[in-house]
CSV table of C-alpha atoms in Angstrom, one decimal:
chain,number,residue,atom,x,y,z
A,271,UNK,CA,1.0,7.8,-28.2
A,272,UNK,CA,1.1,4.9,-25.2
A,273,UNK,CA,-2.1,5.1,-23.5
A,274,UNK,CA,-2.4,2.0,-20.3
A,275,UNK,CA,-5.4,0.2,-20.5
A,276,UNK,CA,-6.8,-1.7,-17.5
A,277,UNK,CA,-10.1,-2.2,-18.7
A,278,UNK,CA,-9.2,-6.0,-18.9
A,279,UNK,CA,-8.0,-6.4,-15.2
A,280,UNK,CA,-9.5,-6.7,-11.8
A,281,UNK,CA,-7.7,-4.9,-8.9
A,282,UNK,CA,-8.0,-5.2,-5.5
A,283,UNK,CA,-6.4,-2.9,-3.6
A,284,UNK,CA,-6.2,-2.8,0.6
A,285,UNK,CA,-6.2,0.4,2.6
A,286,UNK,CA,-8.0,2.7,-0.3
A,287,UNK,CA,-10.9,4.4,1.9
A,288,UNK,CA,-8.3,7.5,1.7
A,289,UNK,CA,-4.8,8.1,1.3
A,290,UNK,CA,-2.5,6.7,-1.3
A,291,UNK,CA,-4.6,3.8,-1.7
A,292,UNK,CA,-7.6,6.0,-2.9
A,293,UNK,CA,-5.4,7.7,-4.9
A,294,UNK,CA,-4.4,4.6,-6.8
A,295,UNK,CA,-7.7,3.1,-7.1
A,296,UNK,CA,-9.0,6.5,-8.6
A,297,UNK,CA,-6.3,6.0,-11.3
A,298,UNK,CA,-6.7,2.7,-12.1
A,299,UNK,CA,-10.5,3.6,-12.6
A,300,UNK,CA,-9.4,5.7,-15.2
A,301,UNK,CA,-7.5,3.5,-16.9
A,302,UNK,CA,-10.5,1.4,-17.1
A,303,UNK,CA,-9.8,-1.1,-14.4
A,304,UNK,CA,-12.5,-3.0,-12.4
A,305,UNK,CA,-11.5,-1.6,-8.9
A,306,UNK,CA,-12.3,-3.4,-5.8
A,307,UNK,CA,-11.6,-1.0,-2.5
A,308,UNK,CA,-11.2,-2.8,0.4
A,309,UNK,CA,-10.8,-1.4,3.7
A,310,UNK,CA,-11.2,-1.9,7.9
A,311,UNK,CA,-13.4,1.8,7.2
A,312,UNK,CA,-15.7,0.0,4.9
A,313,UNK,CA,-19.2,-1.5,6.8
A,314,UNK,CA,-20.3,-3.7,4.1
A,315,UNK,CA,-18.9,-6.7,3.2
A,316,UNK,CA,-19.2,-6.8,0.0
A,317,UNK,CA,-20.9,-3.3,-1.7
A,318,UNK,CA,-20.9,-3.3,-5.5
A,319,UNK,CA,-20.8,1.1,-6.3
A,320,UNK,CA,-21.3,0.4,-9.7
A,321,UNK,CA,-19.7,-1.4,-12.9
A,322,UNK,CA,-16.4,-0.8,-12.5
A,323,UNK,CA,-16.1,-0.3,-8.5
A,324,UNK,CA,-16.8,-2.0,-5.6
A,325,UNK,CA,-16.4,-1.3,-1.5
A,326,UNK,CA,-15.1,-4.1,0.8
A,327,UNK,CA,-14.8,-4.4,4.7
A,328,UNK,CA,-11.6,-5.8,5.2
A,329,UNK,CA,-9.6,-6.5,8.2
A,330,UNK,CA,-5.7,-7.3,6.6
A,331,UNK,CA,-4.7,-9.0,9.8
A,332,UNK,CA,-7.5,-11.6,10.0
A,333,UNK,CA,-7.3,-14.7,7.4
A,334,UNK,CA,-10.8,-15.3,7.0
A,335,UNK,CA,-11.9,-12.5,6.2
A,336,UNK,CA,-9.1,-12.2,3.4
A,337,UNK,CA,-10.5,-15.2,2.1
A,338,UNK,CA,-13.8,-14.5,1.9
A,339,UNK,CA,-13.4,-11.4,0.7
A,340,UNK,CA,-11.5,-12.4,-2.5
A,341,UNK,CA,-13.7,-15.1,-2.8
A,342,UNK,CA,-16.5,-13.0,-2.8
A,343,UNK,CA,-14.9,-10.5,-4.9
A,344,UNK,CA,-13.9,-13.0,-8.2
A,345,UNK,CA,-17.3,-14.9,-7.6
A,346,UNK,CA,-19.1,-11.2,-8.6
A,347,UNK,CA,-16.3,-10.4,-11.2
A,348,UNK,CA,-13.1,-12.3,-12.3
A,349,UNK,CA,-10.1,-13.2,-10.7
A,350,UNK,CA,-7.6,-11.1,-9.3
A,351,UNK,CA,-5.4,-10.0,-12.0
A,352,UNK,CA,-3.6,-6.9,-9.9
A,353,UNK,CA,-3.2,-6.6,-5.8
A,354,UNK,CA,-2.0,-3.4,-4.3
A,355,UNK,CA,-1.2,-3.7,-0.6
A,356,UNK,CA,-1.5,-0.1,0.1
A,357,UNK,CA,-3.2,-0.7,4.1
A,358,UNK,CA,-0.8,0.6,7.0
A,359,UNK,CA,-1.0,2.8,9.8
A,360,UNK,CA,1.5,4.1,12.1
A,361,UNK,CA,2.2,5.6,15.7
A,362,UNK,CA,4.9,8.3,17.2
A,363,UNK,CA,7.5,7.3,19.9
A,364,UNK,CA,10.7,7.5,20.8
A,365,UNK,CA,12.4,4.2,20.2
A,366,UNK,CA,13.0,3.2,24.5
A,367,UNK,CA,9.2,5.0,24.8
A,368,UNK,CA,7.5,2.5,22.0
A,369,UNK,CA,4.4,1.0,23.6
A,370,UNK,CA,4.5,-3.0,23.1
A,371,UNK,CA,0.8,-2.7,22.0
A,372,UNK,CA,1.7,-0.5,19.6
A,373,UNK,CA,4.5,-2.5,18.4
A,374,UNK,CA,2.6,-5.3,17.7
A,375,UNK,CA,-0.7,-3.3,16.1
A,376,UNK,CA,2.0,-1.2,13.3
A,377,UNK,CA,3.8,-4.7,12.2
A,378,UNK,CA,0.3,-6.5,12.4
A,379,UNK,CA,-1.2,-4.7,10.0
A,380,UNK,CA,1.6,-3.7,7.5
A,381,UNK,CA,4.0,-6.3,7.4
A,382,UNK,CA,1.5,-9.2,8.7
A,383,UNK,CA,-1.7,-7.9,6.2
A,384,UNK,CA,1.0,-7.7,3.2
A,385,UNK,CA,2.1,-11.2,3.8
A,386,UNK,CA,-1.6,-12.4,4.3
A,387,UNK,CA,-3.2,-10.9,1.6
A,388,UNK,CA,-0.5,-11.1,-1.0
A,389,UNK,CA,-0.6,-14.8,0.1
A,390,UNK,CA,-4.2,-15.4,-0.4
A,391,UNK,CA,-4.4,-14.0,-3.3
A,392,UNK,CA,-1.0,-15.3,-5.0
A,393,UNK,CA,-2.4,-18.8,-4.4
A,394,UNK,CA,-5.5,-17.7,-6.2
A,395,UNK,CA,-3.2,-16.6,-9.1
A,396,UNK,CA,-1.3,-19.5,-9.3
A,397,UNK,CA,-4.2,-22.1,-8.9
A,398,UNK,CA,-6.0,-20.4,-11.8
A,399,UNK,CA,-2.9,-19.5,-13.6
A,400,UNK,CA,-2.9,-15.6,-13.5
A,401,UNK,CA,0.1,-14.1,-14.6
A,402,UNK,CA,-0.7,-11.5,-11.7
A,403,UNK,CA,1.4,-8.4,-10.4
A,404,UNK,CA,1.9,-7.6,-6.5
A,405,UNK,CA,2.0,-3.8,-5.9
A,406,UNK,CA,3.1,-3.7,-2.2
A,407,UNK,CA,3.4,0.1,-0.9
A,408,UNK,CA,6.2,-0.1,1.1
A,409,UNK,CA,8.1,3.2,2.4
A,410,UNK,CA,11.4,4.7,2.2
A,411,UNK,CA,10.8,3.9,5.9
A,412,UNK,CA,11.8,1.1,4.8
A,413,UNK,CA,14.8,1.6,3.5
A,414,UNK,CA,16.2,4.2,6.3
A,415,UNK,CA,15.7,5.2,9.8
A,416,UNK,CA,13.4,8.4,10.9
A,417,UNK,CA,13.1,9.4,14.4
A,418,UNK,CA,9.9,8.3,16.6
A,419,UNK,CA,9.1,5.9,13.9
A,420,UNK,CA,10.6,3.0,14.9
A,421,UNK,CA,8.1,0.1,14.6
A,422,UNK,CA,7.1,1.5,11.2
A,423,UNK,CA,10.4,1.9,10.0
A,424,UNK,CA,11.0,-1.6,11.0
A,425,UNK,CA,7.5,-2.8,9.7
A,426,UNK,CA,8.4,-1.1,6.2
A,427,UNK,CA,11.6,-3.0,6.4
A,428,UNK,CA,9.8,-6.6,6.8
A,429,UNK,CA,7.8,-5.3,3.5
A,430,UNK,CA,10.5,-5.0,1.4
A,431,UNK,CA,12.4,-8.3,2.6
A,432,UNK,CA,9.4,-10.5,1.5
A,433,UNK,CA,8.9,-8.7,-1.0
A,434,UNK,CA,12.3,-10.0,-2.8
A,435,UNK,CA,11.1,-13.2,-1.6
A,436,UNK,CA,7.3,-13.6,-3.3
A,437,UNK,CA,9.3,-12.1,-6.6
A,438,UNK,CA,11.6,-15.1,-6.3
A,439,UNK,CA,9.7,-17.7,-5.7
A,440,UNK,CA,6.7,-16.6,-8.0
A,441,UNK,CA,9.0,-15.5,-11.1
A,442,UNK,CA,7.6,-18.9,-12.8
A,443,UNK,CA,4.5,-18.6,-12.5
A,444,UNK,CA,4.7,-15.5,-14.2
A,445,UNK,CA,3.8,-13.4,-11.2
A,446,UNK,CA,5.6,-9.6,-10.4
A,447,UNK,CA,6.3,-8.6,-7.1
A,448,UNK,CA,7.4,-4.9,-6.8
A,449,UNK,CA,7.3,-2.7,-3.9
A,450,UNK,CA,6.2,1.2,-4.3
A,451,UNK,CA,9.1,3.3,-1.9
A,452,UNK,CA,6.8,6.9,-1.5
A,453,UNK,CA,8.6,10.0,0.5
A,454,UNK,CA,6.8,12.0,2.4
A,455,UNK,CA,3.1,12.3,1.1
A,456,UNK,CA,0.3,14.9,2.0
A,457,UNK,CA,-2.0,12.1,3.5
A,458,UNK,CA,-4.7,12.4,6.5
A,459,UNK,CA,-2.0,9.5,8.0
A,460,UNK,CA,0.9,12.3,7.8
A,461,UNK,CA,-1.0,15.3,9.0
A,462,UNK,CA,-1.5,13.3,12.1
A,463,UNK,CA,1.8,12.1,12.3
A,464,UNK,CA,2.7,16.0,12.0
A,465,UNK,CA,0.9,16.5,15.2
A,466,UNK,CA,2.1,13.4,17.5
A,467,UNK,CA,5.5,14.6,16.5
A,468,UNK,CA,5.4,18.2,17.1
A,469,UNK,CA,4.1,17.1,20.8
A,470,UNK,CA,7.3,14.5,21.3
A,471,UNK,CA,9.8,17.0,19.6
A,472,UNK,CA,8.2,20.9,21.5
A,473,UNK,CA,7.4,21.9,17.8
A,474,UNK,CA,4.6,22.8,15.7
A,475,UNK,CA,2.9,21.0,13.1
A,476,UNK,CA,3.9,23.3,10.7
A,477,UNK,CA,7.8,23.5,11.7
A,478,UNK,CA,7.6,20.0,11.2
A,479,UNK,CA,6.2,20.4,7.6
A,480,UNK,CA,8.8,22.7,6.7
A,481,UNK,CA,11.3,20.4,7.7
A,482,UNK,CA,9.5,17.8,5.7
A,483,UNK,CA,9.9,20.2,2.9
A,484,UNK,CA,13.5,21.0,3.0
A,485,UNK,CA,14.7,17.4,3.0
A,486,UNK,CA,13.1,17.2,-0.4
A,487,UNK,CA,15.8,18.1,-3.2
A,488,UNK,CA,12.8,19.1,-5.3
A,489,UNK,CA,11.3,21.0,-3.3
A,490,UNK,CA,7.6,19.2,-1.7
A,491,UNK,CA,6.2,16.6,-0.7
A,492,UNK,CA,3.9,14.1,-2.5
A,493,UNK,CA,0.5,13.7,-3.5
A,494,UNK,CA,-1.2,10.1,-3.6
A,495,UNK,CA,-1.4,11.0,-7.5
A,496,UNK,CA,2.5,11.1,-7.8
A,497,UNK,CA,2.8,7.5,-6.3
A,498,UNK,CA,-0.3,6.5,-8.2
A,499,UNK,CA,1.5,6.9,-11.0
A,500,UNK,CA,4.1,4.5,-10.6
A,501,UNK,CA,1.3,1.5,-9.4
A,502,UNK,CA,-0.4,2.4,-13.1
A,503,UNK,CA,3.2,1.4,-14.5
A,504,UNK,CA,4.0,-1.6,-12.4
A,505,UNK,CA,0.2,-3.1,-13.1
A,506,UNK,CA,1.0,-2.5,-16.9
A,507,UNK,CA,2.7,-4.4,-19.9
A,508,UNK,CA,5.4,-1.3,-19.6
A,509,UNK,CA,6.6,-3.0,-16.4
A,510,UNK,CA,6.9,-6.9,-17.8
A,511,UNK,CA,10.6,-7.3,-16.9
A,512,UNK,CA,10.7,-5.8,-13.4
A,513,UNK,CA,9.9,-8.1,-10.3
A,514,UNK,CA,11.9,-7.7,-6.6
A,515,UNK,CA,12.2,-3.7,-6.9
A,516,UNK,CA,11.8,-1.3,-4.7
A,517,UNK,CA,11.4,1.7,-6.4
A,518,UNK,CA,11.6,5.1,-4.6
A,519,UNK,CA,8.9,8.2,-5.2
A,520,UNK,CA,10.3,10.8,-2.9
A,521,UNK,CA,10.9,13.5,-4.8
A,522,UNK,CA,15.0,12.6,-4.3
A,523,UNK,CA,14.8,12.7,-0.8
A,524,UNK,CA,16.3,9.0,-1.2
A,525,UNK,CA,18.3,7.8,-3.7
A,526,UNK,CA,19.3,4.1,-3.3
């Protein structure tokens, strides 16, 4: 039987007080993985939880605290071995109705933190000689176009453009760069999408999860465990011969 093993590796993975991130880091915890969650939610900078787990206050948009966060983080344990950019947020607008502010906030922190952090910590990688894996959660926001949604479809978008361009550049030094496509997942981030977009469309909250629902061919939406599942493979040996994918976890809802 093929059993994954992380007990070796230390992960750091952005965005994991909740959500898909959590999910993630709660896997790789079982496959014995020294887990390192760093969020903006977090108050300490550096709180060690116990062996295998630590918190971190992270802001992804600001350098400096990137830096001393991973410096922090492989001065207490070892270097990086695994990032998973999972940190994003969103707002609902119609495209002409899109607030400049929160434009800039949505691309900020998920197309500017991925580039940050991935870049911080890939020059870690490289300077120590890491052969490292990337984990970027992208979207299949990123790959289409979904109504009121515009500047995260279009941050989504810049996700999966660098990340073909990290996997390029940092296929010699034995570094993987893949990107993690998730449908629609039961998250507190898409509950309260539910809401802003009954209120722009005159629905409910729950008309819009049963459209959610029927777009799915099999049937429902995601749980952070189903994308989970596909970081596990991408931060194992199972995944040594993939780098610049996309890969999609939306139940079939998109196909390319």
């Amino acid at each position: 039987m093929i059993s994954i093993d992380l007990s070796q590796k230390t992960v750091l993975i952005t965005g994991a007080k909740s959500g898909i991130g959590k999910g993630i880091a709660d896997l790789f915890l079982e496959a014995g993985a020294r887990v390192a969650l760093a969020d903006v939610a977090f108050k300490e900078d550096f709180k060690i939880v116990s062996e295998k787990l630590a918190h971190l206050h992270l802001d992804v948009t600001r350098k400096e605290e990137i830096e001393k966060a991973v410096d922090t983080l492989t001065a207490f344990w070892e270097p990086i071995d695994v990032l998973v950019n999972s940190a994003g947020i969103s707002t609902m607008d119609f495209a002409i109705d899109i607030k400049e502010n929160d434009w800039d906030r949505v691309m900020a922190v998920n197309a500017k933190g991925t580039y940050l952090v991935s870049q911080v910590v890939a020059r870690q990688m490289t300077d120590r000689g890491i052969s490292g894996r990337i984990i970027n959660i992208a979207s299949q926001a990123g790959k289409n176009g979904y109504r009121c949604m515009g500047n995260y479809c279009a941050s989504k978008h810049a996700v999966l453009g660098f990340t073909k361009v990290m996997a390029i550049e940092l296929a010699a030094k034995g570094i993987l760069v893949n990107a993690i496509c998730p449908g629609i997942v039961e998250t507190p981030m898409k509950k309260r999408e539910r809401v802003d977009g009954a209120k722009l469309r005159g629905l409910t909250p729950e008309q819009i999860y049963q459209e959610d629902c029927s777009q799915v061919p099999l049937g429902r939406t995601a749980q952070p465990a189903d994308v989970a599942n596909v970081a596990l493979f991408l931060a194992s040996p199972l995944s040594a011969y993939m780098t610049g994918q996309a890969i999609n976890v939306t139940g079939g809802m998109t196909m390319h």
